Amino acid sequence: MSATPADASQGGSIDHVLTEDRLFPPSAEFAKNAVISTVEQYESLYAAARDTPDAFWRDQANEHLHWFEPFGDVCQWEAPDAKWFIGGKTNASYNCVDAHVEAGRGDKVAIIWEGEPGDQRTLTYRELQTEIAKCAEAYEQLGIGEGDVVSIYMPMTPELAIAMLACARIGAIHSVIFAGFSAESIADRNNDASAKLMITSDGLYRRGKVLPLKQTVDEALEKSTTVEKCLVLRRTGGDDTPMQSGRDVWWHDVVDSQPGKLPAKPLESETPLFILYTSGSTGKPKGILHTTAGYNLWARRTFEWVFDHRDDDIYWCTADCGWITGHSYIVYGPLTAGATCLMYEGAPNHPAEDRFWELVEKYKVTILYTAPTAVRAFIKWGDEHVDKHDLSSLRLLGSVGEGINPEAWMWYHEKIGGGRCPIVDTWWQTETGGIMMSPLPGITPTKPGSCTKPLPGVIPKIVDEIGNEVDSENGGKLCISQPWPGMLRGIWGDPKRFVEQYFMDVPGQYLTGDNARRDNDGYYWIMGRIDDVINVSGHRLSTIEVESALVSHPNVCEAAVVGRPDDLKGQAIAAFVTTTDREINDEFLKELKLHVRKQIGALAQPDDIRFTSALPKTRSGKIMRRLLRDVAAGRELAGDTSTLEDLASIAQLQEKD
Ligand code: WTA
């Protein structure tokens, strides 16, 4: 594993970022009304959270969460174990809905939803509360209670958020699985988490087609040893959904008829709230565990600070609830803050490439939070799709998932934001629970490509190979040196991996896995991963995970997977494989791609697969990934290749360019 910043330039945009010196201050107009409107305000919050964290977080938690029973100590921290708001009792579902109903805001719209075919629904906070309670009542009838794991594999319908919050209501633990993963991946996650209930829908709309979700789930359930029941939402219709008697039940049969009165259960602060699987540097995805109070508070406060939330905003996060962004910034953050959220089910280019802009215009969206890969697709599709629509309702834009390259930043700023909307480039991870570094839109002059500064409570350190703080201009490994309420509490079922992965390199500090540098203004620039994780269209994938999928094909002997720069995806997946004596042709190539799709899901399908007689290895037998990255990117070979075991193999790979 290599950790030099130069090596991390796989994303392709770092060169531009290194020379970026434009500065975009927030407008006086925006600053005037902002939640955090002066630099002094930020600095005093930051200093308070750093110097007197207990007092700071005690006040935050008391003010911004509902407590059935008060907590005692604020934080107990002995790396890697963090406990927050000890002994207190709260409930994330209560904070998301009941709190607003109790406060007389029950009629405010919580979710405006639009399906891909154009169907629409709105749910007020009161209606959402009832739906969540009904779903929780159904869970209880299905034998689900506190501590049980519920796997959710659903389209982006309100029921997805309802299913999550119904878990939170009774202390069940949700594990949402993005609806693009394969049956194999679902089964792996179900088994790892010992899921008891699975929730899905008959189908999912994607670009006008129906994908048979239930069929995939059926396949997964054949291999899921712990799942007892399957709850199925009717979304796409049709009579052909197979239902296994005794196991499968329809949502409309068991949820709709419930009274909807079940109160939120008071739960200990550290009650597990959810598991979310994400890729790390080994083959097996890990179940990141978040718990109730700390996560909920972090999601809420970071939402309010970064998105400058006001009561009349129409906020739209375009992520899917299958990822952490959907958890924190579609569900827990905005709902706890009492926001009105737009939720959209489908693809950005269906029925046409202006779908997002049509939605912004129609619902008068004020805050838009999306990913650089989407922005780059919009640029490619052409300005005419944007020009057709009135986007003057927008006042703030957000970006997440990967660094936003300055070209995309400028287009987003000018074309979508009309030059008037600040852009918040938010850096964070599944593990961090919520945003860690981001501009605050009322005060932070932005630099395209930089996530600027840490939020209150986040103390970053840049360290070298052996954990010493370094001259930050040159960059190094990014660590966080104090606990924060939203931090992960573990890897499900694997405490050893939890310590090794995050707390061993620099004892007592959280290792993010990213490289970063800090410039003279104290701004942070994220420079890519230090491990074998690649970022494909904002989705985290482990190269080893894809390699394992490839070698599970009977005709593949060895595989090496690397990321290569891609204009749209940020990184594309390039695979190098050695094979048995099977003939190499297009059919084999297609078969291999399909095989990876089947093993992991469409998002992991390699963009290129190259066949070779041997992989380049060092004398000690390690695959030379840096070299393969250069080959994949079509770059001149860099670095010292004198330790190559088989120079001929590299020459052969190059010939295929
Ligand atoms: C990358 C997504 C640069 C980073 C919320 C991180 C970013 C990984 C940014 C986490 C950003 C995310 N600038 N890089 N604004 N946002 N990343 O867990 O490498 O899916 O470690 O969480 O994405 O991905 P994850």
XYZ file of C-alpha atoms and ligand atoms in Angstrom:
682
model
C 0.000 0.000 0.000
C 1.401 3.325 -0.948
C 0.600 6.589 0.698
C 2.221 9.338 -1.265
C -0.089 12.094 -2.426
C 1.237 11.808 -5.957
C 0.148 8.235 -5.977
C -3.287 9.242 -4.898
C -3.821 11.349 -7.971
C -5.806 8.513 -9.484
C -8.879 10.683 -9.590
C -7.303 12.649 -12.368
C -8.133 16.146 -11.183
C -5.427 16.719 -8.627
C -3.140 18.548 -10.998
C -5.787 21.159 -11.504
C -6.519 21.268 -7.820
C -2.886 21.924 -6.970
C -2.858 25.066 -9.054
C -6.315 26.259 -8.062
C -6.253 29.672 -6.416
C -9.623 31.230 -7.183
C -11.592 32.425 -4.188
C -15.376 32.859 -4.063
C -16.631 34.764 -1.022
C -20.274 34.359 -0.011
C -22.488 37.242 -1.098
C -23.366 39.874 1.484
C -27.009 39.028 0.876
C -26.501 35.356 1.745
C -24.278 36.117 4.710
C -26.811 38.531 6.216
C -29.452 35.861 6.819
C -27.223 32.864 7.415
C -27.498 30.542 10.428
C -23.781 31.066 11.024
C -23.198 34.560 9.733
C -19.866 35.695 11.113
C -16.426 34.159 11.213
C -16.306 34.966 14.938
C -19.413 32.857 15.486
C -17.791 29.860 13.782
C -14.538 30.381 15.617
C -16.189 30.524 19.000
C -18.232 27.376 18.268
C -15.096 25.654 17.028
C -13.039 26.680 20.051
C -15.779 25.633 22.463
C -16.145 22.186 20.875
C -12.369 21.707 20.875
C -11.509 23.079 24.311
C -14.582 22.232 26.358
C -16.208 19.413 24.412
C -18.290 18.081 27.296
C -19.958 21.390 27.997
C -20.390 22.099 24.296
C -22.011 18.772 23.438
C -24.081 18.714 26.604
C -25.759 21.937 25.519
C -26.121 20.785 21.913
C -27.709 17.485 22.920
C -30.088 19.044 25.417
C -31.173 21.685 22.967
C -31.442 19.617 19.794
C -32.638 16.143 20.807
C -35.620 15.037 22.849
C -34.713 13.140 26.028
C -37.118 10.747 27.730
C -34.502 10.452 30.432
C -31.572 12.810 30.848
C -28.017 11.654 30.269
C -25.229 11.872 32.838
C -21.698 11.953 31.444
C -21.336 13.427 27.977
C -18.594 11.232 26.568
C -16.541 8.254 27.637
C -13.636 7.705 25.310
C -11.041 5.067 25.386
C -9.923 4.444 21.827
C -11.488 2.797 19.936
C -14.579 2.807 22.132
C -16.703 5.914 22.311
C -19.879 6.302 24.314
C -21.901 9.478 24.195
C -24.655 10.872 26.402
C -24.357 8.091 28.931
C -27.514 6.740 30.495
C -29.838 9.066 28.592
C -32.874 7.805 26.705
C -33.993 9.183 23.376
C -35.419 7.874 20.101
C -34.385 8.898 16.591
C -37.862 8.339 15.179
C -39.295 10.567 17.921
C -36.762 13.254 17.077
C -37.570 12.976 13.375
C -41.363 13.160 13.585
C -43.059 13.165 17.014
C -41.021 16.121 18.229
C -42.427 18.262 15.415
C -45.989 17.049 15.893
C -45.743 17.746 19.639
C -44.440 21.215 18.901
C -47.460 22.040 16.734
C -45.633 21.616 13.427
C -47.450 18.405 12.444
C -48.958 19.968 9.342
C -45.662 20.986 7.861
C -44.717 18.925 4.812
C -41.916 16.508 5.655
C -41.544 14.661 2.351
C -42.502 15.673 -1.151
C -42.015 12.602 -3.255
C -42.000 12.068 -6.980
C -41.753 8.649 -8.587
C -39.887 8.055 -11.794
C -43.106 7.648 -13.808
C -44.267 11.031 -12.464
C -46.580 9.968 -9.619
C -46.497 12.280 -6.616
C -47.136 12.232 -2.885
C -46.640 14.548 -0.003
C -46.486 13.529 3.624
C -46.782 15.964 6.483
C -44.879 15.312 9.673
C -48.113 14.042 11.246
C -48.811 11.690 8.341
C -45.250 10.460 8.387
C -45.543 9.791 12.117
C -48.636 7.656 11.552
C -47.043 5.701 8.699
C -43.925 5.013 10.757
C -46.011 3.867 13.715
C -48.050 1.538 11.454
C -44.922 0.025 10.021
C -43.463 -0.422 13.515
C -46.685 -2.122 14.624
C -46.393 -4.493 11.679
C -42.776 -5.239 12.631
C -43.902 -6.215 16.108
C -46.536 -8.494 14.629
C -43.838 -10.087 12.505
C -41.840 -10.787 15.639
C -39.312 -7.970 15.330
C -38.159 -6.126 18.421
C -35.244 -4.259 19.930
C -31.868 -5.467 18.690
C -33.217 -7.398 15.681
C -31.687 -6.593 12.312
C -33.940 -5.637 9.403
C -32.469 -5.647 5.880
C -34.028 -3.132 3.518
C -33.643 -3.457 -0.259
C -36.077 -1.005 -1.780
C -36.605 1.684 -4.385
C -36.504 5.323 -3.320
C -40.089 5.510 -2.139
C -41.347 7.144 1.064
C -41.744 3.599 2.407
C -37.982 3.224 2.390
C -37.617 6.128 4.840
C -40.654 4.853 6.748
C -39.144 1.374 7.038
C -35.903 2.853 8.400
C -37.642 5.077 10.925
C -39.973 2.280 12.024
C -36.867 0.320 13.023
C -35.637 3.314 14.981
C -39.021 3.568 16.680
C -38.751 0.140 18.324
C -34.981 -0.205 18.590
C -34.575 -2.614 15.674
C -31.415 -2.094 13.634
C -31.746 -1.338 9.940
C -29.285 -2.456 7.329
C -30.163 -0.752 4.057
C -28.726 -2.419 0.982
C -28.554 -0.287 -2.148
C -31.039 -1.693 -4.657
C -28.325 -2.174 -7.287
C -26.497 -4.907 -5.388
C -26.706 -8.526 -6.495
C -28.397 -11.449 -4.731
C -24.942 -12.633 -3.600
C -24.200 -9.289 -1.971
C -27.584 -9.213 -0.250
C -27.089 -12.717 1.105
C -23.588 -11.861 2.373
C -24.937 -8.837 4.210
C -27.946 -10.702 5.590
C -25.752 -13.453 6.940
C -23.088 -11.159 8.346
C -25.726 -9.132 10.204
C -27.969 -12.107 11.097
C -30.911 -10.212 9.625
C -34.283 -11.490 10.749
C -36.602 -9.539 8.468
C -36.085 -8.477 4.867
C -38.051 -5.674 3.249
C -38.277 -5.184 -0.498
C -40.716 -4.304 -3.273
C -42.035 -6.237 -6.232
C -40.024 -4.114 -8.624
C -38.151 -0.886 -9.178
C -38.484 1.624 -12.026
C -35.250 2.481 -13.746
C -35.288 4.542 -16.918
C -38.767 3.336 -17.734
C -37.978 -0.325 -17.244
C -39.057 -2.493 -14.331
C -36.336 -4.334 -12.445
C -37.661 -7.363 -10.554
C -36.336 -6.670 -7.058
C -38.319 -9.411 -5.372
C -36.828 -11.983 -7.698
C -33.319 -10.908 -6.684
C -34.344 -11.034 -3.040
C -35.794 -14.536 -3.482
C -32.443 -15.669 -4.810
C -30.687 -13.992 -1.891
C -33.033 -15.521 0.655
C -32.168 -19.008 -0.515
C -28.729 -18.338 0.929
C -29.737 -16.173 3.880
C -29.866 -18.458 6.840
C -31.319 -16.102 9.439
C -34.106 -14.271 7.583
C -37.543 -15.434 8.737
C -39.947 -13.064 7.009
C -40.024 -10.901 3.935
C -42.204 -7.792 3.731
C -42.992 -6.740 0.171
C -44.180 -3.329 -0.987
C -46.206 -3.238 -4.174
C -44.548 -0.590 -6.271
C -44.542 -1.583 -9.917
C -47.657 -3.791 -9.943
C -48.420 -6.874 -11.984
C -49.555 -10.229 -10.678
C -46.409 -12.148 -11.257
C -44.602 -11.566 -7.967
C -43.958 -14.936 -6.391
C -44.843 -14.931 -2.704
C -43.631 -17.768 -0.522
C -46.347 -18.753 1.869
C -45.379 -18.514 5.520
C -42.430 -16.262 4.704
C -43.565 -13.426 2.429
C -46.211 -10.847 3.285
C -47.460 -7.813 1.392
C -46.938 -4.371 2.901
C -50.550 -3.424 2.108
C -51.797 -6.472 4.006
C -49.806 -6.070 7.186
C -48.911 -2.386 7.439
C -51.868 -0.454 6.053
C -54.421 -1.916 8.449
C -52.474 -1.058 11.620
C -53.776 1.635 13.984
C -50.632 3.772 13.726
C -50.495 4.671 17.391
C -47.356 2.936 18.633
C -45.289 5.442 20.590
C -41.545 5.720 20.112
C -39.693 3.554 22.598
C -37.280 5.316 24.940
C -33.868 3.868 24.036
C -30.473 4.121 25.656
C -28.234 6.599 23.821
C -25.896 3.899 22.585
C -28.635 1.617 21.223
C -27.534 0.505 17.740
C -29.469 2.474 15.127
C -28.164 1.010 11.903
C -25.515 -0.980 10.128
C -24.403 0.151 6.717
C -22.046 -1.982 4.685
C -19.196 -0.250 2.946
C -16.026 -1.278 1.189
C -12.687 -1.199 2.907
C -9.255 -2.310 1.917
C -10.074 -5.996 2.124
C -12.426 -8.072 0.036
C -15.305 -8.283 2.437
C -17.544 -5.224 2.936
C -17.756 -4.193 6.560
C -20.881 -3.334 8.498
C -20.336 0.138 9.894
C -22.298 0.544 13.101
C -23.921 3.796 14.191
C -25.824 4.283 17.411
C -28.789 6.390 18.347
C -28.119 9.654 20.158
C -24.676 10.727 18.961
C -25.369 9.940 15.326
C -28.748 11.622 15.429
C -27.334 14.787 16.944
C -24.434 14.897 14.501
C -26.721 14.395 11.490
C -28.994 17.188 12.675
C -26.395 19.794 13.610
C -24.207 19.255 10.559
C -27.320 19.522 8.371
C -28.310 22.799 9.994
C -24.830 24.321 9.927
C -23.786 23.284 6.439
C -27.101 23.695 4.637
C -27.984 26.850 6.524
C -31.414 25.401 7.011
C -34.395 27.756 7.326
C -38.009 26.888 7.920
C -39.242 27.676 4.406
C -36.526 25.778 2.528
C -37.327 23.044 0.038
C -34.332 20.803 0.352
C -33.346 18.113 -2.110
C -30.615 15.557 -1.616
C -30.386 13.429 -4.760
C -28.620 10.489 -3.098
C -30.132 7.071 -2.559
C -30.984 5.868 0.955
C -28.776 2.861 0.193
C -25.746 5.059 0.936
C -24.741 7.009 4.011
C -25.641 10.309 2.324
C -29.231 9.137 2.104
C -29.240 8.033 5.740
C -27.860 11.256 7.143
C -29.117 13.855 4.681
C -32.404 12.487 3.383
C -33.634 10.889 6.581
C -32.070 11.623 9.966
C -30.521 15.081 9.559
C -33.229 16.992 7.688
C -36.172 15.315 9.413
C -34.774 15.921 12.890
C -34.292 19.530 11.822
C -37.926 19.676 10.623
C -37.067 20.351 6.993
C -39.258 19.853 3.933
C -37.444 17.323 1.747
C -37.931 16.421 -1.852
C -37.349 12.751 -2.546
C -37.076 11.484 -6.120
C -37.212 7.864 -7.118
C -35.600 7.655 -10.490
C -32.796 8.418 -12.879
C -31.661 11.961 -13.695
C -32.099 11.346 -17.416
C -35.543 9.857 -17.538
C -37.663 10.595 -19.459
C -35.124 13.231 -20.548
C -31.870 14.793 -19.426
C -33.648 17.750 -17.864
C -35.494 15.736 -15.224
C -33.575 17.243 -12.283
C -34.087 20.800 -13.508
C -37.749 20.145 -14.132
C -38.034 18.992 -10.511
C -36.125 21.992 -9.179
C -38.436 24.335 -11.082
C -41.636 22.475 -10.234
C -41.036 22.204 -6.492
C -39.060 25.429 -6.166
C -36.130 23.673 -4.596
C -33.928 26.047 -2.593
C -31.091 23.713 -1.560
C -29.689 21.055 -3.868
C -27.199 18.434 -2.660
C -25.737 16.171 -5.345
C -22.533 14.450 -6.479
C -19.722 15.569 -8.793
C -20.285 12.558 -11.038
C -23.836 13.804 -11.658
C -22.559 17.312 -12.363
C -20.107 15.933 -14.913
C -22.927 13.992 -16.600
C -25.034 17.175 -16.787
C -22.146 19.003 -18.420
C -21.852 16.241 -20.967
C -25.573 16.188 -21.711
C -25.467 19.870 -22.625
C -26.562 23.237 -21.283
C -29.782 23.234 -23.301
C -31.394 20.912 -20.738
C -30.659 23.375 -17.983
C -31.592 26.447 -19.998
C -35.159 25.224 -20.426
C -35.892 25.708 -16.734
C -36.191 28.446 -14.173
C -33.746 27.618 -11.409
C -34.054 30.935 -9.595
C -35.459 29.263 -6.458
C -32.036 27.764 -5.685
C -29.971 29.514 -3.042
C -27.422 26.896 -1.995
C -25.664 23.972 -3.705
C -23.892 21.017 -2.133
C -21.494 18.368 -3.358
C -20.533 15.012 -1.855
C -18.950 11.657 -2.580
C -15.645 12.654 -4.107
C -13.677 15.824 -4.629
C -15.325 18.092 -7.142
C -12.926 19.012 -9.914
C -12.654 22.758 -10.527
C -14.190 22.529 -14.023
C -17.304 20.834 -12.663
C -17.323 23.248 -9.703
C -17.331 26.266 -12.010
C -20.113 24.884 -14.181
C -22.214 23.999 -11.127
C -21.612 27.479 -9.722
C -22.405 29.377 -12.888
C -24.905 27.250 -14.752
C -26.938 25.799 -11.897
C -26.263 28.371 -9.202
C -26.501 31.378 -11.507
C -23.281 32.627 -9.911
C -25.202 33.529 -6.749
C -25.379 30.241 -4.800
C -22.528 29.213 -2.516
C -21.273 25.655 -3.059
C -20.630 23.494 -0.022
C -18.136 20.758 -0.923
C -18.716 18.353 1.950
C -16.045 15.847 2.921
C -17.068 12.919 5.082
C -17.450 9.139 5.134
C -19.843 6.339 6.036
C -17.783 5.987 9.208
C -18.041 9.627 10.247
C -21.850 9.569 10.269
C -22.083 13.088 8.920
C -20.183 15.937 7.320
C -16.741 16.602 8.814
C -15.334 19.363 6.660
C -17.252 21.827 4.575
C -17.587 25.489 3.880
C -20.221 27.247 5.966
C -22.143 29.003 3.257
C -22.604 32.334 5.020
C -18.979 32.869 5.934
C -16.479 30.677 4.100
C -14.901 31.990 0.911
C -14.733 28.850 -1.222
C -11.914 27.543 -3.381
C -13.016 25.125 -6.122
C -11.821 21.645 -5.166
C -11.314 22.258 -1.442
C -13.675 21.114 1.304
C -12.238 24.091 3.230
C -12.423 23.757 7.020
C -13.498 21.365 9.767
C -16.863 21.730 11.469
C -17.060 22.335 15.219
C -16.019 19.139 16.992
C -13.723 17.935 14.206
C -10.002 18.112 14.981
C -8.065 16.951 11.900
C -4.385 16.068 11.898
C -2.165 15.340 8.920
C 0.455 12.748 9.726
C 3.282 10.875 8.031
C 3.809 7.139 7.649
C 4.688 6.698 11.300
C 2.041 8.952 12.712
C 3.957 12.173 13.320
C 2.260 15.394 12.403
C 3.802 16.730 9.197
C 4.241 19.924 7.314
C 0.693 19.998 6.121
C 1.392 21.776 2.813
C 2.926 18.600 1.446
C 0.152 16.419 2.663
C -0.080 13.097 4.424
C -2.599 10.814 6.036
C -5.680 12.487 7.408
C -6.629 11.568 10.981
C -9.200 12.918 13.399
C -7.787 13.294 16.865
C -10.805 13.729 19.125
C -14.007 11.708 19.232
C -17.152 13.323 17.826
C -20.753 12.269 18.487
C -21.402 10.862 14.992
C -18.367 8.607 14.789
C -18.811 4.928 14.031
C -19.036 2.691 17.067
C -17.687 -0.449 15.484
C -17.624 -2.904 12.618
C -20.500 -5.310 13.073
C -19.199 -8.554 14.541
C -15.542 -7.675 14.017
C -13.981 -5.669 16.857
C -10.486 -6.707 15.802
C -10.843 -5.292 12.333
C -12.342 -2.130 13.816
C -9.177 -1.388 15.810
C -6.792 -2.475 13.084
C -8.457 -0.481 10.375
C -9.038 2.795 12.132
C -7.030 3.129 15.335
C -3.711 1.319 14.913
C -1.701 3.549 12.570
C -1.837 6.488 14.910
C -2.826 5.095 18.279
C -5.886 6.755 19.718
C -6.694 8.699 16.572
C -9.214 7.856 13.898
C -7.502 7.123 10.585
C -9.736 8.259 7.738
C -8.037 6.361 4.905
C -7.733 9.583 2.881
C -4.697 11.679 2.095
C -5.015 15.397 2.546
C -3.015 18.597 2.600
C -3.708 21.892 4.301
C -2.826 25.139 2.571
C -1.633 28.424 4.047
C -5.171 29.583 4.657
C -5.893 26.464 6.712
C -8.015 24.959 3.923
C -8.022 21.192 3.476
C -7.665 19.452 0.109
C -8.570 15.772 0.000
C -6.149 13.956 -2.270
C -7.519 10.453 -2.599
C -7.312 7.224 -0.658
C -4.287 5.640 0.930
C -5.728 2.154 0.577
C -7.138 -0.039 -2.154
C -10.471 1.702 -2.166
C -11.549 3.336 -5.395
C -14.311 5.837 -5.940
C -16.464 5.033 -8.949
C -19.206 7.587 -9.585
C -19.025 8.525 -5.920
C -19.440 4.892 -4.847
C -16.845 3.289 -2.691
C -15.452 0.001 -3.932
C -12.579 -2.140 -2.844
C -10.360 -3.271 -5.690
C -9.846 -6.522 -3.790
C -13.607 -7.095 -3.705
C -13.708 -6.899 -7.507
C -10.610 -9.099 -7.757
C -12.262 -11.753 -5.590
C -15.319 -11.664 -7.815
C -13.156 -12.129 -10.903
C -11.143 -15.030 -9.545
C -14.316 -16.811 -8.519
C -14.859 -17.378 -12.251
C -13.560 -20.861 -13.144
C -11.439 -19.572 -16.033
C -9.661 -16.811 -14.136
C -6.404 -17.600 -12.354
C -5.336 -14.223 -11.019
C -6.756 -10.745 -11.152
C -5.564 -7.250 -10.304
C -7.967 -4.340 -10.276
C -7.061 -0.663 -10.242
C -8.841 2.644 -10.735
C -8.106 4.738 -13.782
C -9.142 8.362 -14.312
C -12.496 8.751 -16.042
C -14.099 11.995 -17.102
C -17.560 11.026 -15.938
C -17.112 8.510 -13.151
C -14.055 10.049 -11.525
C -12.516 6.616 -11.531
C -13.303 3.687 -13.799
C -12.544 0.066 -12.967
C -9.678 -1.498 -14.885
C -8.960 -5.184 -14.420
C -5.967 -7.273 -15.471
C -6.499 -11.016 -15.489
C -4.583 -14.179 -16.176
C -6.704 -17.062 -17.363
C -6.784 -20.793 -17.891
C -6.294 -21.958 -21.448
C -9.745 -20.802 -22.535
C -9.856 -18.844 -25.779
C -9.921 -15.100 -25.286
C -12.694 -13.470 -27.229
C -15.580 -11.023 -26.812
C -17.848 -13.663 -25.443
C -15.434 -14.444 -22.607
C -15.011 -10.737 -21.911
C -18.767 -10.240 -21.670
C -19.120 -13.290 -19.504
C -16.536 -11.964 -17.058
C -18.220 -8.587 -16.809
C -21.555 -10.267 -16.168
C -19.947 -12.513 -13.613
C -18.809 -9.495 -11.551
C -22.285 -7.975 -11.899
C -23.747 -11.129 -10.532
C -21.268 -11.402 -7.710
C -21.447 -7.799 -6.528
C -23.781 -5.686 -8.639
C -23.767 -3.508 -11.744
C -21.786 -0.773 -10.024
C -18.747 -3.047 -9.757
C -18.653 -4.183 -13.380
C -15.168 -3.499 -14.764
C -14.963 -0.934 -17.527
C -11.915 -2.583 -19.056
C -10.627 -6.095 -18.687
C -7.214 -6.900 -20.096
C -5.879 -10.393 -20.474
C -2.236 -11.028 -19.756
C 0.016 -14.022 -19.340
C 1.395 -12.759 -16.021
C 0.808 -9.910 -13.612
C 3.762 -7.665 -12.833
C 5.014 -8.482 -9.365
C 7.846 -7.438 -7.118
C 10.409 -10.022 -6.131
C 8.490 -10.546 -2.922
C 5.424 -11.391 -4.949
C 3.350 -8.223 -4.503
C 1.350 -7.077 -7.478
C 2.696 -3.732 -8.668
C -0.490 -1.742 -8.600
C 1.117 1.632 -9.193
C 2.479 0.309 -12.423
C -0.835 -1.192 -13.438
C -2.498 2.126 -12.691
C -0.107 3.782 -15.088
C -0.774 1.171 -17.724
C -4.531 1.453 -17.211
C -4.361 5.226 -17.475
C -2.224 5.015 -20.590
C 0.495 7.006 -18.795
C 4.181 6.667 -19.373
C 5.436 4.170 -16.869
C 6.548 5.982 -13.757
C 8.871 4.969 -10.995
C 11.456 2.329 -10.581
C 10.634 -0.946 -12.238
C 13.899 -2.666 -11.457
C 12.234 -4.962 -8.980
C 9.881 -6.315 -11.599
C 9.851 -10.056 -11.721
C 8.539 -10.134 -15.227
C 9.241 -7.095 -17.347
C 7.892 -8.910 -20.330
C 4.452 -8.925 -18.822
C 4.415 -5.146 -18.627
C 5.590 -4.819 -22.172
C 2.796 -7.096 -23.188
C 0.216 -5.038 -21.333
C 1.481 -1.903 -22.990
C 1.227 -3.369 -26.430
C -2.492 -3.702 -25.926
C -2.940 0.083 -25.448
C -14.419 10.348 -0.652
C -19.565 9.361 1.290
C -13.140 14.485 -1.545
C -13.277 10.182 0.336
C -20.128 10.537 2.119
C -13.934 9.441 1.485
C -14.581 12.852 -0.817
C -14.913 8.546 0.771
C -15.584 13.817 -0.552
C -16.087 8.187 1.636
C -15.275 15.194 -0.847
C -16.343 11.858 -0.021
N -14.048 15.460 -1.326
N -13.381 13.180 -1.299
N -16.155 16.159 -0.674
N -16.666 13.171 -0.073
N -15.099 11.649 -0.474
O -18.115 6.264 2.807
O -12.280 9.391 -0.260
O -19.258 6.457 0.558
O -13.031 8.706 2.270
O -19.090 8.388 2.142
O -15.335 9.299 -0.370
O -17.079 7.519 0.905
P -18.427 7.066 1.597
